Coordinates of C-alpha atoms in Angstrom, one line a residue:
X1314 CA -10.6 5.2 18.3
X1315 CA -14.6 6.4 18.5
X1316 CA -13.2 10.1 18.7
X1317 CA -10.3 9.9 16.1
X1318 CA -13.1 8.3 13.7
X1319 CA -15.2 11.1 15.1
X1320 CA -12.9 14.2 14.3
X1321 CA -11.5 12.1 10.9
X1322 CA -15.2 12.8 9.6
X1323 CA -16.2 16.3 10.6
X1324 CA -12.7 17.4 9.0
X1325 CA -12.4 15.7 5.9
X1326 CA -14.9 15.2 2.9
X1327 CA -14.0 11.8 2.4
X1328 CA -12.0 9.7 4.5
X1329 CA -10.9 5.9 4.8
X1330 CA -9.3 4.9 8.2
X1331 CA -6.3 2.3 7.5
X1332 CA -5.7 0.0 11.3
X1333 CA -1.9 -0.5 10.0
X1334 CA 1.0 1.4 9.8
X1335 CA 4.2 -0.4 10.2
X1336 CA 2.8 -3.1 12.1
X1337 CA 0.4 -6.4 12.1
X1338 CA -2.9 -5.4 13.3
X1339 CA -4.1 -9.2 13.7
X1340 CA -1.9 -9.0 16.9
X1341 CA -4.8 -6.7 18.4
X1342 CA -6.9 -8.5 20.6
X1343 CA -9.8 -6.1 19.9
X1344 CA -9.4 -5.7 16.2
X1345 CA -12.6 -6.6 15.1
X1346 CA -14.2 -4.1 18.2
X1347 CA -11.5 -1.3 16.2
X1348 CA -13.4 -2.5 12.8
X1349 CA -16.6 -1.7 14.1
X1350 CA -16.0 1.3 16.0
X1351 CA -14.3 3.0 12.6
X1352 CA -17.3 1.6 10.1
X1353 CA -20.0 2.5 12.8
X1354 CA -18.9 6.2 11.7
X1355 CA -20.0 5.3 8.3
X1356 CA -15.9 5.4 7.5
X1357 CA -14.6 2.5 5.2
X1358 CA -11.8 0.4 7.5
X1359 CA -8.9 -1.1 5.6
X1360 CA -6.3 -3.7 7.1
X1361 CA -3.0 -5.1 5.5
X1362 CA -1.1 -8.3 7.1
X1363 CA 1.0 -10.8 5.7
X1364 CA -1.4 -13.2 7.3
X1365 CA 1.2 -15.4 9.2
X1366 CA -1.0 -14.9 12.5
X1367 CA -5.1 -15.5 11.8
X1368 CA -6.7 -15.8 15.7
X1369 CA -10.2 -15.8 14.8
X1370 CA -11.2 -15.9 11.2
X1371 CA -14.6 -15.7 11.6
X1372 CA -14.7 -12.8 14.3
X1373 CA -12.5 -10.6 11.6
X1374 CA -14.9 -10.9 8.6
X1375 CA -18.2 -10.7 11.0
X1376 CA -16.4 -7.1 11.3
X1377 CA -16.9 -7.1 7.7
X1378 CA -13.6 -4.6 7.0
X1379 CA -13.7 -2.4 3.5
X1380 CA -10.8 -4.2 2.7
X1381 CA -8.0 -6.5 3.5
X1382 CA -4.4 -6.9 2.2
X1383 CA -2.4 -10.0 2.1
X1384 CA 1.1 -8.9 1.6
X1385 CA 3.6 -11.1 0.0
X1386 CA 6.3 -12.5 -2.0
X1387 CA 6.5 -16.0 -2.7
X1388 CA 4.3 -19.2 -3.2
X1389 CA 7.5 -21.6 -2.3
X1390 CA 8.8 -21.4 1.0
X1391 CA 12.6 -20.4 -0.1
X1392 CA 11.6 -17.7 -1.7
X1393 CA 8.6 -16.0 0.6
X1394 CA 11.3 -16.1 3.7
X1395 CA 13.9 -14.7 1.7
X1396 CA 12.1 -11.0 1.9
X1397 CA 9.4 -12.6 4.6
X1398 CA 12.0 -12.9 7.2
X1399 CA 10.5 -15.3 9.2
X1400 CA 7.6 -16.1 7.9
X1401 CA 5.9 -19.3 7.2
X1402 CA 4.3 -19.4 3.3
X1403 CA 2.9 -22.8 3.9
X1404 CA 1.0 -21.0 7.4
X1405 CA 0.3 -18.4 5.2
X1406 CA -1.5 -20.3 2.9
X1407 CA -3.6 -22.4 5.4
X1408 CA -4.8 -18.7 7.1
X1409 CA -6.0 -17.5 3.3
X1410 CA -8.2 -21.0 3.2
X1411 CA -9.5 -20.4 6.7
X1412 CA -10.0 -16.5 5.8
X1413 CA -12.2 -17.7 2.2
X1414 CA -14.1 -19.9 4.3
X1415 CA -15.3 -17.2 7.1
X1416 CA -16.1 -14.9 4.5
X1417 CA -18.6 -17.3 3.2
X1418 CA -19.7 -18.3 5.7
X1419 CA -20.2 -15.0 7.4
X1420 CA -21.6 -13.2 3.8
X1421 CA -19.0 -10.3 4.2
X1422 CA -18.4 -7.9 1.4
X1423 CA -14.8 -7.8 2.5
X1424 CA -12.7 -6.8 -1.0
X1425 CA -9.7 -9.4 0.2
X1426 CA -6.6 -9.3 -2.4
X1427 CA -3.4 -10.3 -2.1
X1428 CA -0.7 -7.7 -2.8
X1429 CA 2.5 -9.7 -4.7
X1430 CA 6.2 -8.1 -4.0
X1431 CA 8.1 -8.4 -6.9
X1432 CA 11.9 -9.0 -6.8
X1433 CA 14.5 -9.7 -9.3
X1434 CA 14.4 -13.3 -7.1
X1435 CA 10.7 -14.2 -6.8
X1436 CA 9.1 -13.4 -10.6
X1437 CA 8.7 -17.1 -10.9
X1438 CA 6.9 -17.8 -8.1
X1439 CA 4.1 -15.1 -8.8
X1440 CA 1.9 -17.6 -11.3
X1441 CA 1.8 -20.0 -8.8
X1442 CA 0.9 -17.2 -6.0
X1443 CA -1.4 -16.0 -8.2
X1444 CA -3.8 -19.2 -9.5
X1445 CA -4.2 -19.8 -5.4
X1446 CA -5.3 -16.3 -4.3
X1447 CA -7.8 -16.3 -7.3
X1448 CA -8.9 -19.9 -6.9
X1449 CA -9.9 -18.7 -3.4
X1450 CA -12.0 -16.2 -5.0
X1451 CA -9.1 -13.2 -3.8
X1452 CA -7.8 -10.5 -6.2
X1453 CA -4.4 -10.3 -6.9
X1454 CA -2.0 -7.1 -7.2
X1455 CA 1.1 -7.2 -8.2
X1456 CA 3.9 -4.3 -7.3
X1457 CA 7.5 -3.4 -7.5
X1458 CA 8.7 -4.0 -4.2
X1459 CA 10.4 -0.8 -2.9
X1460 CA 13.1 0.1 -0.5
X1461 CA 11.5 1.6 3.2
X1462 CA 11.8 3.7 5.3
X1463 CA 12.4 7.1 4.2
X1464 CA 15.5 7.2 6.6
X1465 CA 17.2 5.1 5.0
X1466 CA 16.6 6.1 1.5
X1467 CA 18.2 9.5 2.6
X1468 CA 20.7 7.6 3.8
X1469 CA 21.1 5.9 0.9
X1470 CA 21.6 9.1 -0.8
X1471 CA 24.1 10.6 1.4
X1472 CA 22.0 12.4 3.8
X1473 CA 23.3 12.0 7.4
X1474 CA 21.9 12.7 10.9
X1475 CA 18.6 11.7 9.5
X1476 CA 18.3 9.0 12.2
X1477 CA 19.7 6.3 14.0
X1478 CA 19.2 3.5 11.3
X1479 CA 22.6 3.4 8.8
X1480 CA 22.3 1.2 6.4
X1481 CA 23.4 -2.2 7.2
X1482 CA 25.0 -4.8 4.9
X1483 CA 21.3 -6.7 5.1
X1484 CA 19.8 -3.8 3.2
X1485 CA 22.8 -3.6 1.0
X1486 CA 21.6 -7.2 -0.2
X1487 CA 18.0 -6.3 -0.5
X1488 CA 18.9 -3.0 -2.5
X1489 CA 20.4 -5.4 -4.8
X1490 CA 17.3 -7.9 -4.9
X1491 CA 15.1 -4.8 -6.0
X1492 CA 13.9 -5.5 -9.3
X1493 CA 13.3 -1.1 -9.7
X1494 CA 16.3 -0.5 -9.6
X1495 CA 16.9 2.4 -6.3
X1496 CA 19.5 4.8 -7.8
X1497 CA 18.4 4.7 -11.1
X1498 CA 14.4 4.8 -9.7
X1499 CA 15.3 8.0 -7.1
X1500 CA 17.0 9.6 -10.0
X1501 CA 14.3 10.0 -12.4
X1502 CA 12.3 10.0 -9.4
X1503 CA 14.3 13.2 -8.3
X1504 CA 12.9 15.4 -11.4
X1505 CA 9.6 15.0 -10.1
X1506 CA 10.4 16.9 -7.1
X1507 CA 8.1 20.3 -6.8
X1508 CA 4.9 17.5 -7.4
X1509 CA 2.9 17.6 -4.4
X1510 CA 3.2 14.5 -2.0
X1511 CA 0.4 12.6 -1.7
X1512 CA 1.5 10.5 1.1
X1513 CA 1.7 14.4 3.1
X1514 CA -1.7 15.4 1.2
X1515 CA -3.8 12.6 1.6
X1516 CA -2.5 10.6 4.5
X1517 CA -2.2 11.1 8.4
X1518 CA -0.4 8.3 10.6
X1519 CA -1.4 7.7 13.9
X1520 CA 0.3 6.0 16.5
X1521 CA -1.8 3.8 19.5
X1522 CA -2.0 7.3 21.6
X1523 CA -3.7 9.1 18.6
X1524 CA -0.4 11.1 18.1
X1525 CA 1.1 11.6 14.5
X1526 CA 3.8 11.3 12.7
X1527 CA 5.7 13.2 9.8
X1528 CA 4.1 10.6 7.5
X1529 CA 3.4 7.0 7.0
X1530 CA 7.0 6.6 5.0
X1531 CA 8.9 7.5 8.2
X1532 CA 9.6 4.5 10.5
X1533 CA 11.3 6.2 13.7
X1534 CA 8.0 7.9 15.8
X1535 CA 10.0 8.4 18.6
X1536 CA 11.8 11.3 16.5
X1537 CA 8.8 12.3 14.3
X1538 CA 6.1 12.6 16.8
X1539 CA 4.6 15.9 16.4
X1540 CA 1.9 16.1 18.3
X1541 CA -1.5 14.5 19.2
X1542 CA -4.5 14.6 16.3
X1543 CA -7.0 15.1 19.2
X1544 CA -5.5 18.1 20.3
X1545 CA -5.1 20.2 17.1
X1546 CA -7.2 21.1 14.0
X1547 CA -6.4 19.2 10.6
X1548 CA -5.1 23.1 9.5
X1549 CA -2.9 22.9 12.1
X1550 CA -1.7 19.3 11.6
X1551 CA -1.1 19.9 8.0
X1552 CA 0.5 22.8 8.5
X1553 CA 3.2 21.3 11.2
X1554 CA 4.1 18.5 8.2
X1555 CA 4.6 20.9 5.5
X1556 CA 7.4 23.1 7.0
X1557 CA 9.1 20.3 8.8
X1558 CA 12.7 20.1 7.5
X1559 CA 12.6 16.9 6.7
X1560 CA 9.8 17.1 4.7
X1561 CA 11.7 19.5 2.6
X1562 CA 14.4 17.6 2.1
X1563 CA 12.6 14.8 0.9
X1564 CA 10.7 16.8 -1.5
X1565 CA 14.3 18.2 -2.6
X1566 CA 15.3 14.3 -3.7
X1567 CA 12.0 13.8 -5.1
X1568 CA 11.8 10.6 -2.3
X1569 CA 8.0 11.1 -2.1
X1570 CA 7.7 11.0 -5.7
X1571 CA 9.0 7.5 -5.6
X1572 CA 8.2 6.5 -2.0
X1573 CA 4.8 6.8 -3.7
X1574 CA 5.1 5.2 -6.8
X1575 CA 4.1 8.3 -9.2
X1576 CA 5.9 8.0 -12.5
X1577 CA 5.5 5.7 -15.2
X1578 CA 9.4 6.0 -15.5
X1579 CA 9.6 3.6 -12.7
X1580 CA 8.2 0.4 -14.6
X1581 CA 10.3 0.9 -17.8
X1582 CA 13.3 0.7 -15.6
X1583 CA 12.2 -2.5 -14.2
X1584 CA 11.3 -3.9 -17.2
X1585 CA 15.1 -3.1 -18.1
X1586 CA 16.4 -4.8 -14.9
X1587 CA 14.9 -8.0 -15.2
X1588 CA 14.5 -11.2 -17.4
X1589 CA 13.4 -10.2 -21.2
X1590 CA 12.0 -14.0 -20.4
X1591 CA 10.0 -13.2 -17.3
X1592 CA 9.0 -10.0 -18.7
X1593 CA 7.4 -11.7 -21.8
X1594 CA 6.2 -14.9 -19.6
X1595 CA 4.0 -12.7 -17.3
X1596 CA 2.8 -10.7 -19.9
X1597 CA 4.5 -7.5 -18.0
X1598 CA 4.4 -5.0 -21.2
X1599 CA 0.2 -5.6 -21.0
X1600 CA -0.1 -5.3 -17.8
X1601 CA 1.7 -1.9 -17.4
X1602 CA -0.3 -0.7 -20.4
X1603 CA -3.9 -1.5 -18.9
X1604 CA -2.7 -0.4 -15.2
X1605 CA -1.7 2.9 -17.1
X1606 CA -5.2 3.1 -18.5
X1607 CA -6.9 2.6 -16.0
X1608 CA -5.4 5.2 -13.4
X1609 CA -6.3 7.4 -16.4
X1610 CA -9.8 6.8 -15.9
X1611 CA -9.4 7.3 -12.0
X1612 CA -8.2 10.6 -12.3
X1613 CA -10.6 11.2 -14.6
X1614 CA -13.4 10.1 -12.6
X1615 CA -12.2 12.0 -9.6
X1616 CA -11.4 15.7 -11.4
X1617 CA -14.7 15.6 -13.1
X1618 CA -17.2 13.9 -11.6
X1619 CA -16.4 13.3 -7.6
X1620 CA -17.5 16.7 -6.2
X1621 CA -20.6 17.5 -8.8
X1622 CA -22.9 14.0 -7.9
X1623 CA -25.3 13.2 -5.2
X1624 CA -24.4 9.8 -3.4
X1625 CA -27.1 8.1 -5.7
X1626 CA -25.2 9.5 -8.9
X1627 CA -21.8 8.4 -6.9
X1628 CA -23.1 4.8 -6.7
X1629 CA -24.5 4.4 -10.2
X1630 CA -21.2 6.2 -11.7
X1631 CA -18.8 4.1 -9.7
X1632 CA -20.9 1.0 -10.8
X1633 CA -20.1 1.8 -14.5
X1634 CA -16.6 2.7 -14.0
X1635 CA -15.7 -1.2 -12.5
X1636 CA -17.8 -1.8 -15.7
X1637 CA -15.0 -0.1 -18.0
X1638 CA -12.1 -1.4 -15.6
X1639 CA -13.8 -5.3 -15.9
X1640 CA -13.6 -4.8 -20.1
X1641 CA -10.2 -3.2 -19.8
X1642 CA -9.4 -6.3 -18.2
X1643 CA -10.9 -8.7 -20.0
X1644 CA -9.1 -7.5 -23.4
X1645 CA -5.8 -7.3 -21.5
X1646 CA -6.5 -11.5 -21.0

């Protein structure tokens, strides 16, 4: 970990190391060691979990992580375990009380929010979700749940020999669940497709061994695998993903355009999909409006200011920018 963090550093200008990647990294036994090793480089560490396991509350946030997901969808347990397969909301819930508590206690500057799946199913649910992760001083996200992993949504549009993971009537049912809906959402997606793909650009996924993969979208490493991030320069790396054929063909679909969520298209069509009662009750029209403004600002903020500051100018920019987002906010409510 001490060497990836190490070679993540020299090669890239700025760089966040993630501990998850189609896994639960609270199953580590040395997470928190992990934690430390990544931020003693000076390198923000992220973690996401749905938070069903919690072994040492206090231990994780004396690691102090950058940041820490809570991913979800439900506040009753019917619904969570519905698309939670075996989870345990009430568990869930009882971890995110123990995880407030060590974050007091322990003075961390942890950003801890809780990521909310929506579903045609679960749009109810996401008040109630939402008054308990903000009552324990978390922020609260809510996405359009989307269909993974990028096998599968080849092989949803026709594409065969990808790998060895058909689509089974299970993900027939959640397809239907999906409150974007996937053909409509991969066509307009699909018209997008010459757009650079950020999750190829921006993103390297490691495996335990330091090898990567393809990309973080791709779920079967033991097909992917390309080589070991140790070995090879980031050049080199890059240049391995770009002209695999897979990548091309999933820049032919436009699958990276909505594998990454890049077109305002996508929330119109679920706005059509779902409840003109539930779209008005959470306020959804708003919401979409402010999120749109505000990733207006980001990009503004990072063409035109990100590579001309000092860190000093960084700090006091970035300071004023949460100061805009905050107001945005605050009119939106």
């Amino acid at each position: 970990m001490a060497r990836i963090a190490q070679k993540a550093r020299s090669e890239c200008g700025d760089v966040n190391i993630s501990l998850f990647n189609w896994a639960e990294p609270l199953l580590h036994p040395r997470l928190p060691e992990l934690i430390r090793i990544v931020q003693d480089q000076g390198i923000p560490c992220h973690l996401s979990t749905n938070l069903n396991l919690l072994p040492d509350a206090d231990a994780l946030m004396a690691a102090n992580p950058a940041s820490l997901r809570i991913s979800n969808s439900g506040f009753s347990q019917e619904l969570y375990e519905r698309t939670h397969r075996g989870g345990d909301i009430e568990r869930v819930k009882k971890n995110m009380m123990a995880l407030a508590e060590a974050k007091a206690k322990s003075k961390a500057s942890t950003e801890i929010f809780l990521q909310y799946h929506r579903y045609r199913h679960n749009l109810e649910d996401e008040a109630g979700m939402r008054a308990f992760a903000e009552n324990l001083g978390f922020h609260f996200h809510a996405v359009w749940a989307l269909f993974f992993p990028l096998e599968k949504v080849l092989a949803y549009l026709g594409e065969e020999g990808v790998s060895d993971f058909p689509l089974t009537t299970e993900d027939q049912i959640v397809i239907g669940d999906l409150a974007l809906p996937l053909g409509k959402a991969l066509a307009a997606a699909q018209k997008y497709g010459p757009r650079p793909c950020p999750l190829r650009e921006n993103a390297i996924s490691l495996d335990f061994q330091g090898d990567f993969t393809l990309c973080c979208g791709i779920f079967d490493a033991r097909k992917y695998r390309l080589g070991n991030y140790l070995d090879m320069p980031l050049a080199e790396i890059q240049n391995l993903r770009r002209n695999h054929p897979l990548c091309g063909l999933c820049q032919s679909h436009g699958t990276h355009v909505y594998m990454s969520f890049d077109i305002d298209e996508m929330d119109q069509l679920a706005l059509e999909n779902i409840d003109p009662a539930i779209v008005e009750l959470l306020d959804l029209r708003s919401e979409i409006a402010w999120e749109r403004r505000k990733e207006r600002l980001e990009r503004l903020y990072a063409r035109f200011f990100s590579g001309l500051l000092s860190a000093k100018q960084k700090k006091a920019l970035v300071k004023r920018f949460k100061r805009v987002q905050n107001f945005l906010r605050s009119e939106r409510k």
